[in-house]
Tab-separated table of C-alpha atoms in Angstrom:
chain	number	residue	atom	x	y	z
A	1	UNK	CA	0.000	0.000	0.000
A	2	UNK	CA	2.836	2.411	0.826
A	3	UNK	CA	4.546	1.733	-2.461
A	4	UNK	CA	1.240	2.211	-4.219
A	5	UNK	CA	0.690	5.530	-2.445
A	6	UNK	CA	4.150	6.839	-3.283
A	7	UNK	CA	3.858	6.053	-6.971
A	8	UNK	CA	1.071	8.534	-7.803
A	9	UNK	CA	2.716	11.186	-5.591
A	10	UNK	CA	6.008	11.031	-7.447
A	11	UNK	CA	4.139	11.064	-10.743
A	12	UNK	CA	2.346	14.203	-9.715
A	13	UNK	CA	5.569	15.860	-8.583
A	14	UNK	CA	7.280	14.880	-11.815
A	15	UNK	CA	4.447	16.277	-13.903
A	16	UNK	CA	4.569	19.498	-11.912
A	17	UNK	CA	8.321	19.847	-12.497
A	18	UNK	CA	7.872	19.292	-16.227
A	19	UNK	CA	5.156	21.963	-16.273
A	20	UNK	CA	7.528	24.423	-14.586
A	21	UNK	CA	10.269	23.685	-17.104
A	22	UNK	CA	7.900	24.088	-20.043
A	23	UNK	CA	6.543	27.334	-18.640
A	24	UNK	CA	10.066	28.653	-18.183
A	25	UNK	CA	10.968	27.685	-21.726
A	26	UNK	CA	7.790	29.274	-23.028
A	27	UNK	CA	8.494	32.462	-21.085
A	28	UNK	CA	12.072	32.523	-22.310
A	29	UNK	CA	10.911	32.061	-25.911
A	30	UNK	CA	8.252	34.783	-25.602
A	31	UNK	CA	10.874	37.214	-24.300
A	32	UNK	CA	12.714	36.837	-27.608
A	33	UNK	CA	9.675	37.817	-29.667
A	34	UNK	CA	9.275	41.488	-30.525
A	35	UNK	CA	5.658	42.625	-30.707
A	36	UNK	CA	5.090	45.606	-33.003
A	37	UNK	CA	1.794	47.452	-33.011
A	38	UNK	CA	0.354	48.399	-36.395
A	39	UNK	CA	-2.560	50.824	-36.730
A	40	UNK	CA	-4.455	50.594	-40.001
A	41	UNK	CA	-7.470	52.437	-41.358
A	42	UNK	CA	-10.561	51.039	-43.042
A	43	UNK	CA	-10.657	48.150	-45.485
A	44	UNK	CA	-6.867	47.764	-45.614
A	45	UNK	CA	-6.841	46.719	-41.990
A	46	UNK	CA	-9.235	43.890	-42.769
A	47	UNK	CA	-7.059	42.312	-45.444
A	48	UNK	CA	-3.483	43.043	-44.385
A	49	UNK	CA	-3.536	40.179	-41.877
A	50	UNK	CA	-3.376	37.790	-44.843
A	51	UNK	CA	-0.004	39.268	-45.794
A	52	UNK	CA	1.288	39.421	-42.235
A	53	UNK	CA	1.023	35.676	-41.772
A	54	UNK	CA	3.773	35.247	-44.379
A	55	UNK	CA	5.842	37.993	-42.764
A	56	UNK	CA	5.671	36.383	-39.339
A	57	UNK	CA	6.546	33.004	-40.816
A	58	UNK	CA	9.675	34.541	-42.367
A	59	UNK	CA	10.430	36.514	-39.170
A	60	UNK	CA	9.589	34.182	-36.261
A	61	UNK	CA	11.075	36.685	-33.801
A	62	UNK	CA	8.472	39.331	-34.736
A	63	UNK	CA	4.748	39.357	-34.092
A	64	UNK	CA	2.492	42.050	-35.517
A	65	UNK	CA	-0.607	43.215	-33.673
A	66	UNK	CA	-3.028	44.999	-36.002
A	67	UNK	CA	-5.580	47.499	-34.774
A	68	UNK	CA	-8.073	48.687	-37.370
A	69	UNK	CA	-9.309	52.268	-36.967
A	70	UNK	CA	-12.492	53.538	-38.600
A	71	UNK	CA	-11.738	56.361	-41.022
A	72	UNK	CA	-14.142	58.726	-39.270
A	73	UNK	CA	-12.282	58.409	-35.965
A	74	UNK	CA	-8.711	57.766	-37.111
A	75	UNK	CA	-7.444	61.354	-37.164
A	76	UNK	CA	-8.685	62.136	-33.655
A	77	UNK	CA	-7.358	58.801	-32.382
A	78	UNK	CA	-3.889	59.569	-33.755
A	79	UNK	CA	-3.747	63.033	-32.196
A	80	UNK	CA	-5.029	61.742	-28.860
A	81	UNK	CA	-2.431	58.965	-28.880
A	82	UNK	CA	0.314	61.456	-29.689
A	83	UNK	CA	-0.718	63.684	-26.791
A	84	UNK	CA	-0.724	60.670	-24.473
A	85	UNK	CA	2.551	59.219	-25.783
A	86	UNK	CA	0.612	56.137	-26.847
A	87	UNK	CA	1.209	55.928	-30.584
A	88	UNK	CA	1.936	52.474	-32.047
A	89	UNK	CA	5.149	51.427	-33.763
A	90	UNK	CA	3.899	51.647	-37.344
A	91	UNK	CA	0.883	53.206	-38.957
A	92	UNK	CA	-1.025	53.657	-42.166
A	93	UNK	CA	-1.429	57.387	-42.832
A	94	UNK	CA	-3.338	59.124	-45.572
A	95	UNK	CA	-0.764	61.247	-47.329
A	96	UNK	CA	-2.567	64.519	-46.508
A	97	UNK	CA	-2.075	63.720	-42.792
A	98	UNK	CA	1.683	63.301	-43.032
A	99	UNK	CA	2.508	67.055	-42.898
A	100	UNK	CA	0.587	67.451	-39.643
A	101	UNK	CA	2.141	64.437	-37.892
A	102	UNK	CA	5.600	65.370	-39.187
A	103	UNK	CA	5.206	68.927	-37.870
A	104	UNK	CA	4.316	67.522	-34.443
A	105	UNK	CA	7.500	65.435	-34.436
A	106	UNK	CA	5.512	62.193	-34.315
A	107	UNK	CA	7.173	60.589	-37.350
A	108	UNK	CA	10.603	59.050	-37.804
A	109	UNK	CA	12.589	60.414	-40.800
A	110	UNK	CA	12.988	57.506	-43.206
A	111	UNK	CA	15.634	58.589	-45.700
A	112	UNK	CA	18.476	56.849	-43.799
A	113	UNK	CA	16.480	53.590	-43.905
A	114	UNK	CA	15.817	53.954	-47.635
A	115	UNK	CA	19.464	54.770	-48.343
A	116	UNK	CA	20.543	51.553	-46.617
A	117	UNK	CA	17.878	49.379	-48.257
A	118	UNK	CA	17.748	47.691	-51.644
A	119	UNK	CA	14.115	46.692	-51.056
A	120	UNK	CA	12.645	50.203	-51.333
A	121	UNK	CA	14.147	51.784	-54.478
A	122	UNK	CA	13.017	55.397	-54.721
A	123	UNK	CA	13.099	55.501	-58.527
A	124	UNK	CA	10.673	52.559	-58.846
A	125	UNK	CA	7.893	54.618	-57.272
A	126	UNK	CA	5.691	57.028	-59.194
A	127	UNK	CA	7.350	60.366	-58.576
A	128	UNK	CA	4.227	62.296	-57.589
A	129	UNK	CA	3.177	59.860	-54.881
A	130	UNK	CA	6.688	59.603	-53.437
A	131	UNK	CA	6.786	63.396	-53.250
A	132	UNK	CA	3.701	63.478	-51.004
A	133	UNK	CA	5.859	61.937	-48.276
A	134	UNK	CA	8.656	64.521	-48.466
A	135	UNK	CA	8.109	67.416	-46.061
A	136	UNK	CA	10.661	70.249	-46.010
A	137	UNK	CA	13.190	67.990	-47.690
A	138	UNK	CA	12.768	65.028	-45.317
A	139	UNK	CA	11.095	61.692	-46.117
A	140	UNK	CA	8.509	60.591	-43.541
A	141	UNK	CA	6.586	57.798	-45.265
A	142	UNK	CA	6.849	55.041	-47.852
A	143	UNK	CA	3.842	54.816	-50.196
A	144	UNK	CA	1.779	51.711	-49.460
A	145	UNK	CA	-0.909	52.168	-52.065
A	146	UNK	CA	-1.897	54.950	-54.405
A	147	UNK	CA	-5.126	56.250	-55.782
A	148	UNK	CA	-6.058	59.017	-58.137
A	149	UNK	CA	-9.138	60.059	-60.068
A	150	UNK	CA	-9.823	59.879	-63.755
A	151	UNK	CA	-12.704	59.455	-66.195
A	152	UNK	CA	-15.188	56.607	-66.022
A	153	UNK	CA	-17.451	56.851	-69.055
A	154	UNK	CA	-20.069	55.095	-71.144
A	155	UNK	CA	-18.410	54.111	-74.406
A	156	UNK	CA	-21.714	53.466	-76.140
A	157	UNK	CA	-23.264	56.836	-75.266
A	158	UNK	CA	-20.106	58.734	-76.160
A	159	UNK	CA	-19.866	56.953	-79.526
A	160	UNK	CA	-23.545	57.589	-80.205
A	161	UNK	CA	-22.841	61.306	-79.753
A	162	UNK	CA	-20.122	61.127	-82.393
A	163	UNK	CA	-16.974	60.515	-80.301
A	164	UNK	CA	-15.577	56.987	-80.667
A	165	UNK	CA	-12.599	57.824	-78.405
A	166	UNK	CA	-12.437	59.628	-75.049
A	167	UNK	CA	-11.310	63.292	-75.090
A	168	UNK	CA	-7.676	64.170	-74.541
A	169	UNK	CA	-7.902	67.902	-73.809
A	170	UNK	CA	-10.431	70.389	-72.476
A	171	UNK	CA	-11.446	71.700	-75.874
A	172	UNK	CA	-12.304	68.233	-77.154
A	173	UNK	CA	-13.937	67.380	-73.844
A	174	UNK	CA	-16.208	70.439	-74.069
A	175	UNK	CA	-17.315	69.431	-77.572
A	176	UNK	CA	-17.998	65.884	-76.395
A	177	UNK	CA	-19.966	67.120	-73.371
A	178	UNK	CA	-22.117	69.354	-75.574
A	179	UNK	CA	-22.769	66.542	-78.027
A	180	UNK	CA	-23.618	64.011	-75.315
A	181	UNK	CA	-26.001	66.428	-73.629
A	182	UNK	CA	-27.764	67.145	-76.940
A	183	UNK	CA	-28.150	63.414	-77.552
A	184	UNK	CA	-29.068	62.445	-73.984
A	185	UNK	CA	-32.584	63.790	-73.964
A	186	UNK	CA	-34.521	65.719	-71.339
A	187	UNK	CA	-33.590	64.958	-67.743
A	188	UNK	CA	-30.216	63.418	-68.600
A	189	UNK	CA	-26.763	64.976	-68.499
A	190	UNK	CA	-23.275	64.597	-69.905
A	191	UNK	CA	-21.302	64.431	-66.643
A	192	UNK	CA	-21.923	64.004	-62.938
A	193	UNK	CA	-19.834	66.255	-60.648
A	194	UNK	CA	-21.195	65.843	-57.089
A	195	UNK	CA	-21.320	69.209	-55.372
A	196	UNK	CA	-20.422	67.648	-52.021
A	197	UNK	CA	-17.006	66.598	-53.393
A	198	UNK	CA	-14.055	68.943	-53.882
A	199	UNK	CA	-11.968	66.364	-55.746
A	200	UNK	CA	-13.203	66.885	-59.345
A	201	UNK	CA	-12.380	70.609	-59.296
A	202	UNK	CA	-9.136	70.025	-57.418
A	203	UNK	CA	-7.970	67.522	-60.037
A	204	UNK	CA	-8.596	70.064	-62.791
A	205	UNK	CA	-6.806	72.728	-60.751
A	206	UNK	CA	-3.547	70.794	-60.307
A	207	UNK	CA	-3.240	70.630	-64.088
A	208	UNK	CA	-2.194	74.283	-63.965
A	209	UNK	CA	1.450	75.330	-63.550
A	210	UNK	CA	0.321	77.851	-60.929
A	211	UNK	CA	0.634	76.553	-57.336
A	212	UNK	CA	-2.504	76.395	-55.227
A	213	UNK	CA	-0.813	78.260	-52.377
A	214	UNK	CA	1.678	81.109	-52.494
A	215	UNK	CA	4.388	82.675	-50.305
A	216	UNK	CA	5.829	79.454	-48.923
A	217	UNK	CA	2.338	77.939	-48.627
A	218	UNK	CA	1.173	80.702	-46.299
A	219	UNK	CA	-1.471	82.325	-48.540
A	220	UNK	CA	-4.078	81.283	-51.056
A	221	UNK	CA	-3.255	81.541	-54.746
A	222	UNK	CA	-6.731	80.901	-56.094
A	223	UNK	CA	-7.008	84.158	-58.044
A	224	UNK	CA	-4.079	83.006	-60.196
A	225	UNK	CA	-4.721	82.601	-63.948
A	226	UNK	CA	-4.299	78.820	-63.753
A	227	UNK	CA	-6.802	78.191	-60.980
A	228	UNK	CA	-9.219	80.697	-62.505
A	229	UNK	CA	-9.135	78.813	-65.804
A	230	UNK	CA	-9.872	75.494	-64.073
A	231	UNK	CA	-12.614	77.063	-61.937
A	232	UNK	CA	-14.321	78.616	-64.973
A	233	UNK	CA	-14.135	75.360	-66.939
A	234	UNK	CA	-15.637	73.435	-64.016
A	235	UNK	CA	-18.426	75.899	-63.236
A	236	UNK	CA	-19.229	76.273	-66.928
A	237	UNK	CA	-20.227	72.601	-67.060
A	238	UNK	CA	-23.126	73.471	-64.753
A	239	UNK	CA	-23.970	76.756	-66.428
A	240	UNK	CA	-24.261	74.997	-69.783
A	241	UNK	CA	-26.480	72.321	-68.228
A	242	UNK	CA	-23.958	69.582	-68.954
A	243	UNK	CA	-23.873	68.639	-65.249
A	244	UNK	CA	-26.765	68.569	-62.761
A	245	UNK	CA	-26.336	70.839	-59.695
A	246	UNK	CA	-26.662	67.890	-57.312
A	247	UNK	CA	-24.698	66.065	-54.634
A	248	UNK	CA	-24.341	62.296	-54.689
A	249	UNK	CA	-26.882	62.083	-51.866
A	250	UNK	CA	-29.531	63.513	-54.188
A	251	UNK	CA	-29.525	60.555	-56.586
A	252	UNK	CA	-30.368	56.909	-55.960
A	253	UNK	CA	-26.751	55.816	-56.371
A	254	UNK	CA	-23.984	56.525	-58.874
A	255	UNK	CA	-24.023	53.016	-60.399
A	256	UNK	CA	-27.730	52.807	-61.162
A	257	UNK	CA	-27.808	56.311	-62.634
A	258	UNK	CA	-24.739	55.540	-64.746
A	259	UNK	CA	-26.507	52.418	-66.032
A	260	UNK	CA	-29.674	54.395	-66.812
A	261	UNK	CA	-27.748	56.964	-68.871
A	262	UNK	CA	-28.418	59.811	-66.439
A	263	UNK	CA	-24.816	60.814	-67.100
A	264	UNK	CA	-21.992	59.617	-69.355
A	265	UNK	CA	-18.831	60.871	-67.609
A	266	UNK	CA	-17.881	60.508	-63.956
A	267	UNK	CA	-14.605	61.491	-62.265
A	268	UNK	CA	-13.793	58.878	-59.642
A	269	UNK	CA	-11.102	56.516	-58.376
A	270	UNK	CA	-9.918	52.894	-58.489
A	271	UNK	CA	-12.263	51.725	-55.733
A	272	UNK	CA	-15.104	52.061	-58.234
A	273	UNK	CA	-13.593	49.649	-60.761
A	274	UNK	CA	-14.763	46.740	-58.627
A	275	UNK	CA	-18.046	48.441	-57.795
A	276	UNK	CA	-18.918	49.102	-61.458
A	277	UNK	CA	-17.950	45.550	-62.355
A	278	UNK	CA	-20.241	44.150	-59.663
A	279	UNK	CA	-23.145	46.571	-59.803
A	280	UNK	CA	-23.675	47.343	-63.489
A	281	UNK	CA	-25.922	44.978	-65.470
A	282	UNK	CA	-24.166	42.271	-67.450
A	283	UNK	CA	-25.416	43.853	-70.686
A	284	UNK	CA	-23.398	47.022	-69.912
A	285	UNK	CA	-20.124	45.445	-68.865
A	286	UNK	CA	-18.571	46.029	-72.291
A	287	UNK	CA	-19.995	49.535	-72.577
A	288	UNK	CA	-17.995	51.343	-69.905
A	289	UNK	CA	-14.337	52.243	-69.723
A	290	UNK	CA	-11.762	54.383	-67.961
A	291	UNK	CA	-9.557	57.097	-69.453
A	292	UNK	CA	-6.930	59.535	-68.156
A	293	UNK	CA	-8.174	62.994	-67.293
A	294	UNK	CA	-8.052	65.483	-70.150
A	295	UNK	CA	-5.895	68.520	-69.447
A	296	UNK	CA	-6.004	72.068	-70.805
A	297	UNK	CA	-3.753	71.169	-73.741
A	298	UNK	CA	-3.434	67.377	-73.635
A	299	UNK	CA	-3.497	64.527	-71.097
A	300	UNK	CA	-3.720	66.146	-67.690
A	301	UNK	CA	-2.346	65.691	-64.215
A	302	UNK	CA	-4.324	64.529	-61.200
A	303	UNK	CA	-3.947	64.505	-57.437
A	304	UNK	CA	-1.960	61.615	-56.002
A	305	UNK	CA	-3.843	60.130	-53.053
A	306	UNK	CA	-3.566	56.964	-51.039
A	307	UNK	CA	-1.791	55.902	-47.865
A	308	UNK	CA	1.787	55.515	-46.730
A	309	UNK	CA	3.538	53.462	-44.083
A	310	UNK	CA	5.210	55.462	-41.321
A	311	UNK	CA	7.326	54.687	-38.279
A	312	UNK	CA	6.255	56.622	-35.220
A	313	UNK	CA	9.202	58.324	-33.558
A	314	UNK	CA	8.487	56.874	-30.110
A	315	UNK	CA	8.721	53.265	-31.289
A	316	UNK	CA	11.408	51.200	-29.534
A	317	UNK	CA	11.340	48.682	-32.394
A	318	UNK	CA	12.291	50.774	-35.433
A	319	UNK	CA	14.571	48.117	-36.919
A	320	UNK	CA	11.833	45.471	-36.835
A	321	UNK	CA	9.248	47.941	-38.162
A	322	UNK	CA	11.463	48.749	-41.118
A	323	UNK	CA	11.658	45.032	-41.894
A	324	UNK	CA	7.855	45.004	-42.064
A	325	UNK	CA	7.816	48.063	-44.342
A	326	UNK	CA	10.311	46.395	-46.657
A	327	UNK	CA	8.139	43.276	-46.760
A	328	UNK	CA	4.903	45.158	-47.513
A	329	UNK	CA	6.713	47.242	-50.141
A	330	UNK	CA	7.826	44.237	-52.206
A	331	UNK	CA	6.162	44.167	-55.668
A	332	UNK	CA	4.745	40.686	-55.086
A	333	UNK	CA	3.104	41.830	-51.846
A	334	UNK	CA	1.682	44.912	-53.549
A	335	UNK	CA	0.186	42.744	-56.288
A	336	UNK	CA	-1.283	40.428	-53.639
A	337	UNK	CA	-2.665	43.438	-51.776
A	338	UNK	CA	-4.283	44.708	-54.980
A	339	UNK	CA	-5.926	41.308	-55.501
A	340	UNK	CA	-7.312	41.405	-51.955
A	341	UNK	CA	-8.771	44.913	-51.898
A	342	UNK	CA	-8.223	46.627	-55.260
A	343	UNK	CA	-5.695	49.216	-54.032
A	344	UNK	CA	-3.231	50.297	-56.705
A	345	UNK	CA	0.508	49.640	-56.282
A	346	UNK	CA	2.757	52.720	-56.035
A	347	UNK	CA	5.712	50.894	-57.624
A	348	UNK	CA	6.045	50.692	-61.387
A	349	UNK	CA	7.531	47.191	-61.280
A	350	UNK	CA	4.380	45.826	-59.628
A	351	UNK	CA	2.407	46.900	-62.691
A	352	UNK	CA	4.319	44.361	-64.791
A	353	UNK	CA	2.263	41.624	-63.185
A	354	UNK	CA	-0.078	40.154	-65.832
A	355	UNK	CA	-3.161	40.656	-63.654
A	356	UNK	CA	-2.620	44.401	-63.663
A	357	UNK	CA	-0.989	44.745	-67.070
A	358	UNK	CA	-3.937	43.027	-68.772
A	359	UNK	CA	-6.677	44.775	-66.782
A	360	UNK	CA	-8.425	47.065	-69.296
A	361	UNK	CA	-9.873	49.270	-66.558
A	362	UNK	CA	-6.606	49.577	-64.617
A	363	UNK	CA	-4.586	50.524	-67.707
A	364	UNK	CA	-5.758	54.147	-67.662
A	365	UNK	CA	-4.684	54.437	-64.029
A	366	UNK	CA	-1.181	53.247	-64.920
A	367	UNK	CA	-1.010	56.075	-67.456
A	368	UNK	CA	-2.473	58.651	-65.053
A	369	UNK	CA	-0.105	57.733	-62.216
A	370	UNK	CA	2.870	59.058	-64.182
A	371	UNK	CA	1.300	62.527	-63.940
A	372	UNK	CA	0.045	62.645	-60.361
A	373	UNK	CA	0.879	65.661	-58.222
A	374	UNK	CA	0.858	66.195	-54.457
A	375	UNK	CA	-1.456	68.695	-52.833
A	376	UNK	CA	0.103	71.458	-50.702
A	377	UNK	CA	1.958	69.924	-47.770
A	378	UNK	CA	0.435	71.915	-44.942
A	379	UNK	CA	-1.574	70.567	-41.997
A	380	UNK	CA	-4.403	72.931	-42.883
A	381	UNK	CA	-4.889	71.569	-46.382
A	382	UNK	CA	-8.050	69.536	-45.797
A	383	UNK	CA	-9.820	72.599	-44.395
A	384	UNK	CA	-8.764	74.630	-47.426
A	385	UNK	CA	-9.976	71.880	-49.771
A	386	UNK	CA	-13.432	72.170	-48.239
A	387	UNK	CA	-13.338	75.909	-48.875
A	388	UNK	CA	-12.647	75.159	-52.546
A	389	UNK	CA	-15.806	73.073	-52.628
A	390	UNK	CA	-17.853	75.782	-50.957
A	391	UNK	CA	-16.548	78.433	-53.353
A	392	UNK	CA	-17.602	76.393	-56.375
A	393	UNK	CA	-20.994	75.674	-54.843
A	394	UNK	CA	-21.589	79.386	-54.234
A	395	UNK	CA	-20.868	80.040	-57.898
A	396	UNK	CA	-23.037	77.150	-59.128
A	397	UNK	CA	-26.018	77.279	-56.809
A	398	UNK	CA	-25.849	80.928	-55.790
A	399	UNK	CA	-24.745	82.505	-59.043
A	400	UNK	CA	-21.720	84.197	-57.483
A	401	UNK	CA	-19.255	85.553	-60.034
A	402	UNK	CA	-15.850	83.949	-60.488
A	403	UNK	CA	-14.132	87.120	-59.286
A	404	UNK	CA	-16.160	87.219	-56.070
A	405	UNK	CA	-15.860	83.473	-55.411
A	406	UNK	CA	-12.077	83.390	-55.849
A	407	UNK	CA	-11.519	86.592	-53.893
A	408	UNK	CA	-13.430	85.127	-50.957
A	409	UNK	CA	-11.663	81.782	-51.342
A	410	UNK	CA	-8.267	83.455	-51.079
A	411	UNK	CA	-9.428	85.420	-48.034
A	412	UNK	CA	-10.658	82.276	-46.279
A	413	UNK	CA	-7.457	80.386	-47.097
A	414	UNK	CA	-5.393	83.281	-45.733
A	415	UNK	CA	-7.368	83.167	-42.488
A	416	UNK	CA	-6.851	79.394	-42.160
A	417	UNK	CA	-3.114	79.838	-42.763
A	418	UNK	CA	-2.698	82.723	-40.324
A	419	UNK	CA	-1.143	80.548	-37.629
A	420	UNK	CA	1.273	79.061	-40.167
A	421	UNK	CA	2.455	82.559	-41.106
A	422	UNK	CA	2.918	83.405	-37.435
A	423	UNK	CA	4.889	80.229	-36.740
A	424	UNK	CA	7.160	80.719	-39.741
A	425	UNK	CA	7.809	84.336	-38.800
A	426	UNK	CA	8.843	83.261	-35.297
A	427	UNK	CA	11.110	80.500	-36.586
A	428	UNK	CA	12.907	82.979	-38.853
A	429	UNK	CA	13.359	85.563	-36.097
A	430	UNK	CA	16.948	85.599	-34.788
């Protein structure tokens, strides 16, 4: 009986010792794993985990924790985290947010990392989108994906109006718009330019050689000849009844109205390639196409949007974070990312992949991306962009003259930039 009693006791003690050893080993192993926190925004956060599994397999000493932020709350969350010294290691930032976070000192300068890396070659990126990450001569982000806006149009309706090919400049575009409107019939239009969006006018405006802001980005430059020309061309589309004075909340939805022939042209981005493919009737799938934006005198520029990958300056794991940026920047990962969510690669070499190279709707974007331009790199830019929208709406809905609208737009931009002027004057004071 004694021997029988001792047997189970020793077994239990042995099992307990083994458990302690395993726990110690597990703890020791965990201490060698670096956890990096990655904040993403919107749809990208849903799909990036698929890519990160491969990264973690190749880097067993690194684990990535992804937190997905809703777009509507992301900006406030970032600023609150900065104030509380609680930013993550790596983040996805819309490129118009980079100037603000760089000004605050929240972002790590990345040029030394790029200079030492063969995985992120500067000259493989579209120049305009790379430039959005350069603030006062310093690089603060690596483009993750890029978007821009161009023409989506009904090939059949345009051809019926006498134009078998999309327009290449504003003069030809105006003739096509007039012809489409004449052919469309009562209640239909040639183009849809939602009045609650500033992007269509802004894309026409960056086709001008005149900058949108003047005096070291401290004052508005909207009374310049270039912006005035774009503003007049845009507003004239409404005055000639080529475009309905409506927002996109005043129609059923853009896809149904496009299918009905309510409009023929629409300026939008790559996210709508998938939507048009899914939502338009099968009978119309061969009747729509994409084309680069016409410019004043030929193919035009457009705004380079999208998101970049940044390292937050308070991260204790910058080396490991850079490894993740290199991984996500590889052309094969960018192609995979495009397949998952439709985002366009910012590297030219990724566009050699057959899936993209043979995509008839993506082809126009590849052309347009060579001519993208950054918006002014000031933290106040998004507020100024909304003032551009309001100025155009006052001219369209309220009948305000171009002179009055642009004079007021410059005045409002100057007011928004007042603090920037004050800060720059102080920094230049001996």
